Amino acid sequence: MFAEFLQYMLSGITVGSIYALAGLGFAIIYNASHVINFAQGEFIMIGGMASSVLVAAGLPLWAAVILAVLLTMLVGLALEIFAIAPARDADVVTIIIITIGASIFLRGVAQLVWGKSPRSLPAFSGEEPINLFGAALARQSLWVIGVSLLLILLLGWFFNRTLFGKAMLATSYNRLAAQLMGIGVNKVLTLSFGMSAVLGAVGGIIVTPITFTSYEAGIMLGLKGFSAAVLGGLGNGAGAVAGGLLVGIAEALGAGYISSAYKDAFAFVIILFVLFFMPNGLFGKRSTERV
Amino acid sequence: MRLTGPHIGLLATAAIIALLPLTFPNSYYYDVAVSALFNAVLCVGLNLLIGYAGQISLGHAGFFALGAYVSGILTTRWNLPPLLALVVGAVLVGTLAFVLARPILRLKGHYLAMATLGIGIIIFIVLNTEAWLTGGPDGLTVNYLSVAGWTLKGDRNWYWLAGILLLTTVWLSLNLIDSAVGRALRAVHGSEVGAAVVGVDTGRYKVLVFVISAVFASVVGSLFAHRNGLITPGIGSFFHSVELVAMVVLGGMASTFGAVVGAVILSVLPHLLTSFEDYEAIILGMIMMSTMIFMPKGIVPTVLRLLRQRGGAS
């Protein structure tokens, strides 16, 4: 009974960590530019696909990981420079369509270059699960949770303690004022895409040994990351992490106790329910419209 | 009566619909044209919501799929006449949209995008899972559209039906925009608080246009089901919702004819790209991105502005 519950919780926290990283990716870009990047899921996919292709080609894991993260970061930077920056003053919907166009484009390229078949990576430190109060904990889950935690702490340090991080925060509060204070706002916007891409890529790599990946894997992961970010309140980093974990756990418990066919639906039911009562997410700021 | 821009547009659309079949060498062209016309009807409705009321919906394919499935299920499993099933579908979807509208339309911007996206995905998953009713991923076979013993068959007849439907929809949409409702909607789009301050019941108008656009989607869904003969949950997928929004935005938001042009372009494009097979997604993505970068207002408003500038200069 308890073992079963623990099992669901463990898998929920594992998947939730990936959603949290994706949600953070949404939050960082949203903070810097008020853009919702619907290509965030594609960063996760590119990280996973590139690393597994490189490992299959004979590269050691660490080298494959570094190259995959670098590749994804370049894709993120290119996306901002070539597609988002030229349309900076456009409507919200226009920019949404641009990022969706970008995600279709990236999916098309991935399918062309890496093929349609699903791919995987070997677990980082053995397949033998650890017995925890009767529940089986995959070693890879520890990697996922540990690496996610590390990244979240690093981001916290970056935004609170470094000059560049503070510049990014300042830009998110008031872009014009930040610019007048001598902050290179354009650099901040470009960098935010690079950072989100790195977060997505790392998430994609560490989860691939558990869930496999394919050129289509980014769609659902991206939507769940968006859910996490919205659930926590857009632009709230800690909220996105909490949102990601909540979505992951709700999904695992729902699939375990209610119906596995409806696994993907639980996240969205919860979000609708939360938004009906808290229109700005769980931890979002109340906004007022200026006329 | 003085002819104004919208009237000329309506007449031009009618002329194009009437004359276009002369250039069709075979029935495949009719087939593509019918799907383009259906999408155009749907997009004219969606444009009222996105372009005029300024509310995004990333779940409209869900309403389309619900209309299609209600028609399919009622006509095949309960032997209801197709027209009655179509009306039942429209009423059901309209009621659902009405119930959801109040809590959903309180949300702003990306939160609204999230909520509509969620509703669309939930509808998709239910259609996919409840196989006893919907046939699940294998789909559901739907009969011909027949009214009082007369059956609508053949691509040509469907083309005329869809063409007349589009003209009616465009006419309705133009009238609505030009009415008090339309002005209220534009005020909501400009500034919701501002509109409320001058006495516009913003909530009521947003609900109204949400329900109208959902009913449009449902009716087109019902017709699509009869025409296609087979429906699968895929028609309600997130990707289809995105496609619909892309059509509206690409053609030009807040322009009825923009919605039509966008729908026609994005419906015909995949058929032109089939010869490129593996490159289809890449080209589609490129076109979406570059159109929005170079014409952020959409195709029709941009072209009209260029024409007007040239006219003014000469």
XYZ file of C-alpha atoms in Angstrom:
605
model
C 0.000 0.000 0.000
C 2.604 2.523 1.170
C 5.176 1.061 -1.225
C 2.779 1.621 -4.097
C 2.167 5.227 -3.079
C 5.892 5.811 -2.708
C 6.489 4.307 -6.130
C 4.029 6.721 -7.742
C 5.496 9.661 -5.828
C 9.035 8.791 -6.933
C 8.096 8.578 -10.584
C 6.030 11.758 -10.208
C 8.945 13.679 -8.737
C 11.279 12.377 -11.454
C 9.036 13.488 -14.321
C 8.093 16.597 -12.374
C 11.768 17.626 -12.241
C 11.881 17.645 -16.048
C 8.663 19.678 -16.175
C 10.191 22.046 -13.621
C 13.271 22.580 -15.803
C 11.055 23.171 -18.846
C 8.853 25.518 -16.799
C 11.945 27.445 -15.685
C 12.923 27.754 -19.343
C 9.535 29.331 -20.070
C 9.849 31.620 -17.040
C 13.323 32.904 -17.935
C 12.327 33.835 -21.470
C 9.004 35.253 -20.324
C 10.733 37.413 -17.728
C 13.240 38.811 -20.158
C 10.944 39.422 -23.109
C 7.292 38.611 -22.246
C 7.440 36.005 -24.985
C 6.024 32.515 -24.506
C 8.400 30.279 -26.386
C 6.442 27.335 -27.757
C 9.700 25.862 -29.076
C 10.867 25.125 -25.506
C 9.871 21.456 -25.907
C 12.063 21.245 -28.998
C 15.107 22.207 -26.881
C 14.362 19.171 -24.704
C 14.018 16.984 -27.777
C 17.240 18.261 -29.391
C 19.209 17.649 -26.171
C 17.942 14.095 -25.904
C 18.257 13.224 -29.586
C 21.695 14.779 -30.120
C 23.212 13.088 -27.072
C 21.835 9.658 -27.922
C 22.955 9.935 -31.547
C 26.457 10.957 -30.439
C 26.682 8.136 -27.885
C 25.498 5.678 -30.522
C 28.267 7.027 -32.785
C 30.812 5.962 -30.166
C 31.486 9.149 -28.215
C 31.888 8.877 -24.433
C 28.817 10.047 -22.507
C 30.401 13.212 -21.068
C 31.537 14.420 -24.482
C 28.141 13.676 -26.017
C 26.418 15.601 -23.224
C 28.638 18.662 -23.645
C 28.223 18.696 -27.420
C 24.449 18.193 -27.212
C 24.073 21.044 -24.715
C 26.242 23.334 -26.849
C 24.270 22.477 -29.978
C 20.963 23.195 -28.261
C 22.295 26.465 -26.889
C 23.309 27.545 -30.395
C 19.824 26.672 -31.637
C 18.312 28.765 -28.834
C 20.545 31.754 -29.587
C 19.864 31.473 -33.311
C 16.133 31.330 -32.660
C 16.254 34.607 -30.764
C 18.578 36.387 -33.172
C 16.934 35.344 -36.448
C 13.267 34.875 -35.545
C 12.325 36.675 -32.322
C 14.481 39.803 -32.379
C 13.281 40.999 -35.821
C 9.661 40.817 -34.599
C 10.206 42.321 -31.174
C 7.420 44.906 -31.352
C 4.807 42.553 -32.822
C 1.600 41.382 -31.105
C 1.661 38.567 -28.548
C -0.239 36.260 -30.927
C 2.157 37.040 -33.782
C 5.148 36.039 -31.659
C 3.345 32.895 -30.485
C 2.888 31.914 -34.141
C 6.590 32.589 -34.799
C 7.698 30.292 -31.977
C 5.201 27.634 -33.082
C 6.556 27.964 -36.617
C 10.045 27.543 -35.171
C 9.009 24.398 -33.312
C 7.516 22.873 -36.485
C 10.710 23.813 -38.338
C 13.011 22.286 -35.700
C 10.896 19.115 -35.573
C 11.149 18.866 -39.353
C 14.930 19.253 -39.267
C 15.268 16.673 -36.464
C 13.155 14.177 -38.386
C 15.211 14.741 -41.525
C 18.617 14.493 -39.841
C 17.981 11.887 -37.128
C 15.068 9.899 -38.567
C 11.699 8.936 -37.150
C 12.604 6.026 -34.882
C 12.737 6.548 -31.107
C 16.169 6.629 -29.460
C 17.534 6.065 -25.997
C 20.635 6.469 -23.865
C 22.115 3.913 -21.437
C 21.439 4.794 -17.789
C 24.323 6.894 -16.409
C 25.232 4.563 -13.541
C 23.729 1.134 -14.098
C 20.199 -0.182 -14.513
C 19.970 -1.972 -11.124
C 17.171 -0.205 -9.156
C 17.544 0.733 -5.479
C 15.034 -0.713 -3.035
C 13.463 2.046 -0.958
C 10.836 0.911 1.586
C 9.565 -1.635 -0.938
C 9.491 0.780 -3.859
C 11.981 0.490 -6.710
C 13.944 3.670 -7.327
C 15.754 3.756 -10.658
C 19.307 5.053 -10.352
C 18.637 7.368 -13.256
C 15.848 9.026 -11.212
C 18.499 10.102 -8.708
C 20.439 11.667 -11.573
C 17.345 13.471 -12.784
C 16.392 14.812 -9.359
C 19.979 15.655 -8.392
C 20.915 17.458 -11.589
C 17.616 19.381 -11.622
C 18.152 20.484 -8.029
C 21.698 21.595 -8.847
C 20.525 23.613 -11.850
C 17.764 25.269 -9.838
C 20.232 26.274 -7.093
C 22.683 27.550 -9.706
C 19.975 29.683 -11.283
C 19.006 31.085 -7.880
C 22.622 32.044 -7.295
C 22.940 33.517 -10.786
C 19.894 35.767 -10.468
C 20.580 36.934 -6.910
C 24.345 37.141 -6.711
C 25.843 37.927 -10.117
C 25.834 41.244 -11.941
C 24.524 39.735 -15.154
C 21.758 37.885 -13.336
C 20.680 41.092 -11.643
C 20.748 42.848 -15.005
C 18.378 40.183 -16.337
C 16.040 40.656 -13.382
C 16.120 44.413 -13.859
C 15.217 43.997 -17.523
C 12.248 41.854 -16.587
C 10.910 44.496 -14.202
C 11.260 47.432 -16.548
C 13.006 47.136 -19.874
C 13.266 50.851 -20.585
C 14.583 51.747 -17.149
C 17.119 48.937 -17.371
C 18.260 50.202 -20.739
C 18.670 53.739 -19.354
C 20.828 52.313 -16.559
C 23.205 51.027 -19.204
C 22.108 47.393 -19.315
C 22.525 45.799 -22.741
C 18.893 44.794 -23.005
C 19.277 43.053 -26.357
C 22.095 40.929 -24.989
C 19.884 39.985 -22.045
C 17.080 38.854 -24.360
C 19.417 36.771 -26.514
C 21.050 35.232 -23.473
C 17.682 34.303 -21.968
C 17.013 32.082 -24.989
C 20.460 30.512 -24.664
C 19.886 29.764 -20.978
C 16.450 28.279 -21.582
C 17.878 26.114 -24.336
C 20.574 24.813 -21.984
C 17.985 24.016 -19.295
C 15.828 22.202 -21.833
C 18.770 20.270 -23.279
C 19.986 19.071 -19.875
C 16.453 18.009 -18.963
C 16.121 16.154 -22.244
C 19.433 14.349 -21.772
C 18.935 13.162 -18.196
C 15.405 11.887 -18.813
C 16.147 10.040 -22.065
C 17.411 6.823 -20.375
C 14.000 6.593 -18.611
C 11.458 7.729 -21.192
C 13.246 7.392 -24.562
C 13.056 10.253 -27.019
C 12.010 10.885 -30.615
C 11.650 13.834 -32.941
C 8.097 14.278 -31.624
C 8.948 14.011 -27.922
C 9.150 17.781 -27.499
C 5.476 18.542 -28.105
C 3.988 17.104 -24.915
C 7.042 17.955 -22.779
C 6.842 21.553 -23.956
C 3.132 21.797 -23.186
C 3.691 20.327 -19.718
C 6.488 22.830 -19.114
C 4.140 25.632 -20.162
C 1.548 24.191 -17.762
C 4.121 24.203 -14.978
C 5.041 27.821 -15.651
C 1.406 28.949 -15.797
C 0.425 26.927 -12.735
C 3.162 28.555 -10.690
C 2.401 32.013 -12.048
C 4.170 33.198 -15.205
C 7.569 34.698 -14.631
C 7.917 33.251 -11.148
C 10.926 30.895 -11.168
C 10.187 29.185 -7.852
C 6.553 28.947 -8.905
C 7.536 27.171 -12.113
C 9.537 24.599 -10.134
C 6.627 24.014 -7.752
C 4.238 23.873 -10.720
C 6.405 21.297 -12.477
C 6.580 19.033 -9.443
C 2.815 19.376 -8.864
C 2.023 18.469 -12.476
C 4.418 15.498 -12.380
C 3.077 14.129 -9.081
C -0.573 14.659 -10.050
C 0.067 12.809 -13.280
C 1.774 9.868 -11.606
C -0.893 9.535 -8.879
C -3.723 9.963 -11.401
C -2.243 7.374 -13.743
C -1.639 4.974 -10.856
C -4.905 5.249 -8.953
C -7.484 6.461 -11.494
C -6.675 5.750 -15.142
C -3.439 5.528 -17.049
C -5.216 6.391 -20.323
C -6.003 9.806 -18.884
C -2.448 10.426 -17.636
C -1.888 13.474 -19.841
C -5.337 14.909 -19.050
C -4.840 15.257 -15.268
C -2.317 18.049 -15.614
C -4.708 20.106 -17.703
C -7.731 19.440 -15.502
C -5.784 20.694 -12.483
C -4.615 23.778 -14.335
C -8.118 24.676 -15.489
C -9.358 24.225 -11.952
C -6.606 26.416 -10.503
C -7.033 29.110 -13.151
C -10.806 29.249 -12.571
C -10.160 30.305 -8.994
C -6.727 31.929 -9.256
C -6.497 33.602 -12.665
C -2.795 34.380 -12.182
C -1.650 30.928 -11.143
C -0.725 29.768 -7.658
C 2.033 32.286 -6.964
C 1.518 34.857 -9.718
C 1.245 38.557 -9.091
C -2.118 40.197 -9.503
C -2.034 42.442 -12.533
C -4.043 45.532 -13.298
C -4.602 46.966 -16.721
C -3.542 50.528 -17.417
C -5.773 52.524 -19.702
C -26.389 51.759 -52.535
C -22.757 52.784 -52.429
C -20.247 49.970 -52.759
C -17.748 49.957 -49.904
C -14.613 47.880 -49.369
C -16.324 44.936 -47.646
C -19.052 44.736 -50.316
C -16.473 44.639 -53.070
C -14.639 41.938 -51.136
C -17.822 39.894 -50.772
C -18.626 40.202 -54.479
C -15.058 39.309 -55.406
C -15.191 36.234 -53.157
C -18.470 35.165 -54.760
C -17.011 35.628 -58.229
C -13.893 33.643 -57.366
C -15.934 30.800 -55.876
C -18.188 30.734 -58.941
C -15.428 30.878 -61.546
C -12.681 28.840 -59.896
C -14.112 25.398 -60.845
C -13.593 26.294 -64.528
C -9.869 25.855 -63.895
C -10.173 22.507 -62.078
C -8.885 19.668 -64.276
C -10.091 16.854 -61.979
C -11.933 16.010 -58.770
C -8.770 16.164 -56.657
C -8.876 19.941 -57.028
C -12.468 20.020 -55.799
C -11.408 17.948 -52.834
C -8.670 20.400 -51.834
C -10.974 23.366 -52.493
C -13.712 21.989 -50.225
C -11.317 21.526 -47.322
C -9.986 25.049 -47.897
C -13.534 26.453 -47.876
C -14.400 24.577 -44.679
C -11.302 25.924 -42.965
C -12.169 29.399 -44.218
C -15.625 29.247 -42.592
C -14.055 28.092 -39.334
C -11.418 30.824 -39.456
C -13.931 33.592 -40.137
C -15.606 32.545 -36.870
C -12.321 32.237 -35.005
C -11.229 35.632 -36.316
C -14.201 37.243 -34.577
C -12.736 35.964 -31.323
C -9.024 36.511 -31.976
C -9.005 39.471 -34.320
C -11.926 41.516 -33.047
C -12.357 40.608 -29.397
C -8.604 40.081 -28.906
C -9.056 36.761 -27.094
C -6.837 33.864 -28.133
C -8.078 30.282 -28.335
C -5.613 27.428 -28.689
C -8.357 24.814 -28.365
C -10.763 25.513 -31.176
C -10.064 22.218 -32.937
C -11.691 20.656 -29.865
C -15.033 22.307 -30.686
C -14.626 21.308 -34.328
C -13.993 17.697 -33.321
C -16.934 17.692 -30.879
C -19.279 18.827 -33.655
C -17.912 16.135 -35.957
C -18.223 13.383 -33.340
C -21.720 14.366 -32.168
C -22.876 14.187 -35.795
C -21.022 10.942 -36.401
C -22.277 9.224 -33.249
C -25.892 10.392 -33.476
C -26.302 9.486 -37.155
C -24.540 6.116 -37.092
C -25.440 4.775 -33.649
C -28.856 6.357 -33.090
C -29.905 6.838 -36.716
C -30.785 10.487 -36.249
C -31.224 12.512 -39.452
C -27.944 14.348 -40.227
C -29.403 17.845 -40.106
C -30.929 17.237 -36.690
C -27.603 15.791 -35.487
C -25.830 18.887 -36.791
C -28.181 21.139 -34.831
C -27.861 18.996 -31.688
C -24.069 19.220 -32.041
C -24.177 22.982 -32.450
C -26.452 23.371 -29.412
C -24.280 21.077 -27.289
C -21.037 22.803 -28.269
C -22.635 26.216 -27.867
C -23.823 25.295 -24.373
C -20.412 23.925 -23.436
C -18.731 27.086 -24.719
C -21.237 29.211 -22.814
C -20.608 27.384 -19.538
C -16.831 27.549 -19.967
C -16.764 31.118 -21.266
C -17.324 33.054 -18.046
C -14.493 31.554 -15.967
C -12.160 31.249 -18.967
C -12.561 34.692 -20.450
C -11.714 36.286 -17.105
C -8.184 35.128 -17.875
C -5.763 37.316 -19.769
C -3.171 36.730 -22.474
C -1.076 33.653 -21.914
C -3.294 32.365 -19.100
C -6.207 32.331 -21.541
C -4.005 30.563 -24.096
C -3.204 27.931 -21.466
C -6.846 27.390 -20.455
C -8.155 27.026 -24.019
C -5.217 24.782 -24.866
C -6.088 22.621 -21.842
C -9.744 22.312 -22.858
C -8.759 21.318 -26.395
C -6.340 18.662 -25.154
C -8.855 17.239 -22.676
C -11.462 16.912 -25.466
C -8.831 15.221 -27.655
C -7.850 12.742 -24.944
C -11.496 11.875 -24.170
C -12.223 11.245 -27.873
C -9.113 9.107 -28.073
C -9.844 7.078 -24.942
C -13.607 6.424 -24.894
C -13.398 3.931 -27.753
C -16.810 2.340 -26.954
C -18.428 5.587 -28.063
C -16.009 7.231 -30.456
C -14.151 4.297 -31.974
C -10.921 5.519 -30.350
C -7.772 6.089 -32.412
C -9.132 3.932 -35.280
C -11.782 6.542 -35.931
C -15.487 6.475 -36.660
C -17.148 5.878 -40.020
C -19.821 8.437 -40.834
C -22.614 8.172 -43.460
C -23.367 10.538 -46.294
C -25.208 13.757 -45.639
C -28.826 13.115 -46.576
C -31.807 15.397 -46.127
C -35.346 14.038 -46.582
C -34.243 11.136 -48.721
C -31.934 13.228 -50.911
C -28.237 12.452 -50.496
C -25.425 14.925 -51.034
C -22.690 13.165 -52.984
C -19.830 14.102 -55.260
C -17.073 16.684 -54.898
C -18.836 19.202 -57.116
C -21.952 19.368 -54.950
C -19.908 19.634 -51.774
C -17.957 22.446 -53.368
C -21.123 24.477 -54.004
C -22.445 23.796 -50.504
C -19.161 24.874 -48.914
C -18.949 27.921 -51.184
C -22.444 29.108 -50.258
C -21.715 28.447 -46.599
C -18.557 30.568 -46.792
C -20.355 33.466 -48.473
C -23.092 33.351 -45.834
C -20.519 33.288 -43.053
C -18.519 36.168 -44.492
C -21.713 38.195 -44.927
C -22.793 37.452 -41.338
C -19.348 38.309 -40.018
C -19.183 41.621 -41.921
C -22.602 42.595 -40.616
C -21.722 41.651 -37.059
C -18.526 43.697 -37.174
C -20.429 46.691 -38.496
C -23.048 46.471 -35.738
C -23.082 47.735 -32.170
C -21.726 44.345 -31.098
C -18.757 44.749 -33.427
C -17.937 48.203 -32.110
C -18.178 46.919 -28.543
C -15.814 44.068 -29.399
C -13.253 46.408 -30.879
C -13.466 48.522 -27.738
C -12.783 45.393 -25.672
C -9.784 44.617 -27.879
C -8.418 48.148 -27.499
C -8.738 48.294 -23.753
C -11.013 46.141 -21.685
C -11.049 48.493 -18.713
C -11.613 51.452 -21.000
C -14.539 49.678 -22.654
C -16.063 48.788 -19.275
C -15.720 52.377 -18.074
C -17.723 53.741 -21.003
C -20.474 51.255 -20.284
C -19.727 48.219 -22.479
C -20.715 44.979 -20.760
C -17.363 43.451 -21.721
C -18.079 40.057 -20.171
C -21.292 39.577 -22.120
C -19.738 40.424 -25.474
C -16.729 38.216 -24.932
C -18.996 35.299 -24.013
C -21.191 35.972 -27.042
C -18.358 35.920 -29.522
C -16.740 32.868 -27.875
C -20.013 30.959 -28.236
C -20.504 32.127 -31.849
C -17.027 31.040 -32.881
C -17.439 27.666 -31.122
C -20.772 27.054 -32.894
C -19.183 27.896 -36.265
C -16.497 25.321 -35.520
C -19.079 22.722 -34.499
C -21.200 23.165 -37.666
C -18.149 22.895 -39.911
C -17.096 19.829 -37.904
C -20.460 18.152 -38.535
C -20.270 18.824 -42.279
C -16.651 17.693 -42.365
C -17.636 14.385 -40.735
C -20.265 13.644 -43.397
C -18.027 14.683 -46.227
C -14.932 12.830 -45.086
C -16.750 9.635 -44.131
C -14.148 8.864 -41.463
C -13.208 10.952 -38.452
C -10.303 10.366 -36.068
C -9.436 12.113 -32.785
C -6.552 13.804 -34.618
C -8.939 16.451 -35.949
C -9.208 17.748 -32.380
C -5.468 17.744 -31.676
C -3.440 20.664 -30.354
C -1.686 20.830 -33.705
C -4.971 21.369 -35.528
C -5.922 24.153 -33.095
C -2.580 25.794 -33.754
C -3.091 25.461 -37.495
C -6.419 27.287 -37.232
C -4.916 30.147 -35.222
C -2.008 30.297 -37.658
C -4.451 30.654 -40.568
C -6.168 33.616 -38.892
C -2.936 35.350 -37.908
C -1.175 34.671 -41.203
C -4.020 36.086 -43.290
C -4.371 39.082 -41.028
C -6.082 39.493 -37.693
C -9.203 41.634 -37.541
C -9.795 41.145 -41.232
C -12.579 38.797 -42.340
C -11.027 38.380 -45.773
C -7.647 37.912 -44.120
C -9.040 34.874 -42.321
C -10.301 33.510 -45.634
C -6.974 34.104 -47.402
C -4.980 32.593 -44.527
C -7.213 29.528 -44.437
C -6.927 28.988 -48.187
C -3.130 29.368 -48.179
C -2.462 27.027 -45.264
C -5.003 24.465 -46.549
C -3.566 24.350 -50.057
C 0.098 24.567 -49.033
C 0.470 20.983 -47.695
C -0.909 19.672 -51.013
C 1.676 21.694 -52.917
C 4.428 20.464 -50.602
C 3.652 16.731 -50.785
C 6.258 16.349 -53.510
C 8.870 17.598 -51.027
C 7.844 14.902 -48.505
C 10.605 15.080 -45.892
C 10.946 18.829 -46.197
C 7.247 19.559 -45.694
C 7.482 20.495 -42.003
C 10.648 22.522 -42.554
C 9.089 24.582 -45.343
C 5.820 25.063 -43.453
C 7.724 26.286 -40.370
C 9.842 28.629 -42.487
C 6.776 30.124 -44.165
C 5.019 30.668 -40.818
C 8.073 32.338 -39.294
C 9.007 34.544 -42.244
C 5.449 35.724 -42.927
C 5.078 36.814 -39.325
C 8.507 38.460 -39.222
C 8.069 40.447 -42.448
C 4.301 40.965 -42.251
C 3.488 41.035 -38.523
C -0.012 42.353 -39.287
C -0.739 39.489 -41.664
C -0.964 39.199 -45.427
C -4.228 40.978 -46.311
C -3.775 44.121 -44.140
C -0.166 44.477 -45.341
C -1.069 44.132 -49.016
C -4.004 46.542 -48.643
C -1.756 49.118 -47.011
C 0.818 48.809 -49.794
C -1.913 49.223 -52.437
C -3.301 52.257 -50.651
C 0.165 53.837 -50.382
C 0.775 53.315 -54.073
C -2.668 54.725 -54.872
C -1.975 57.764 -52.697
C 1.417 58.407 -54.285
C 0.295 58.388 -57.886
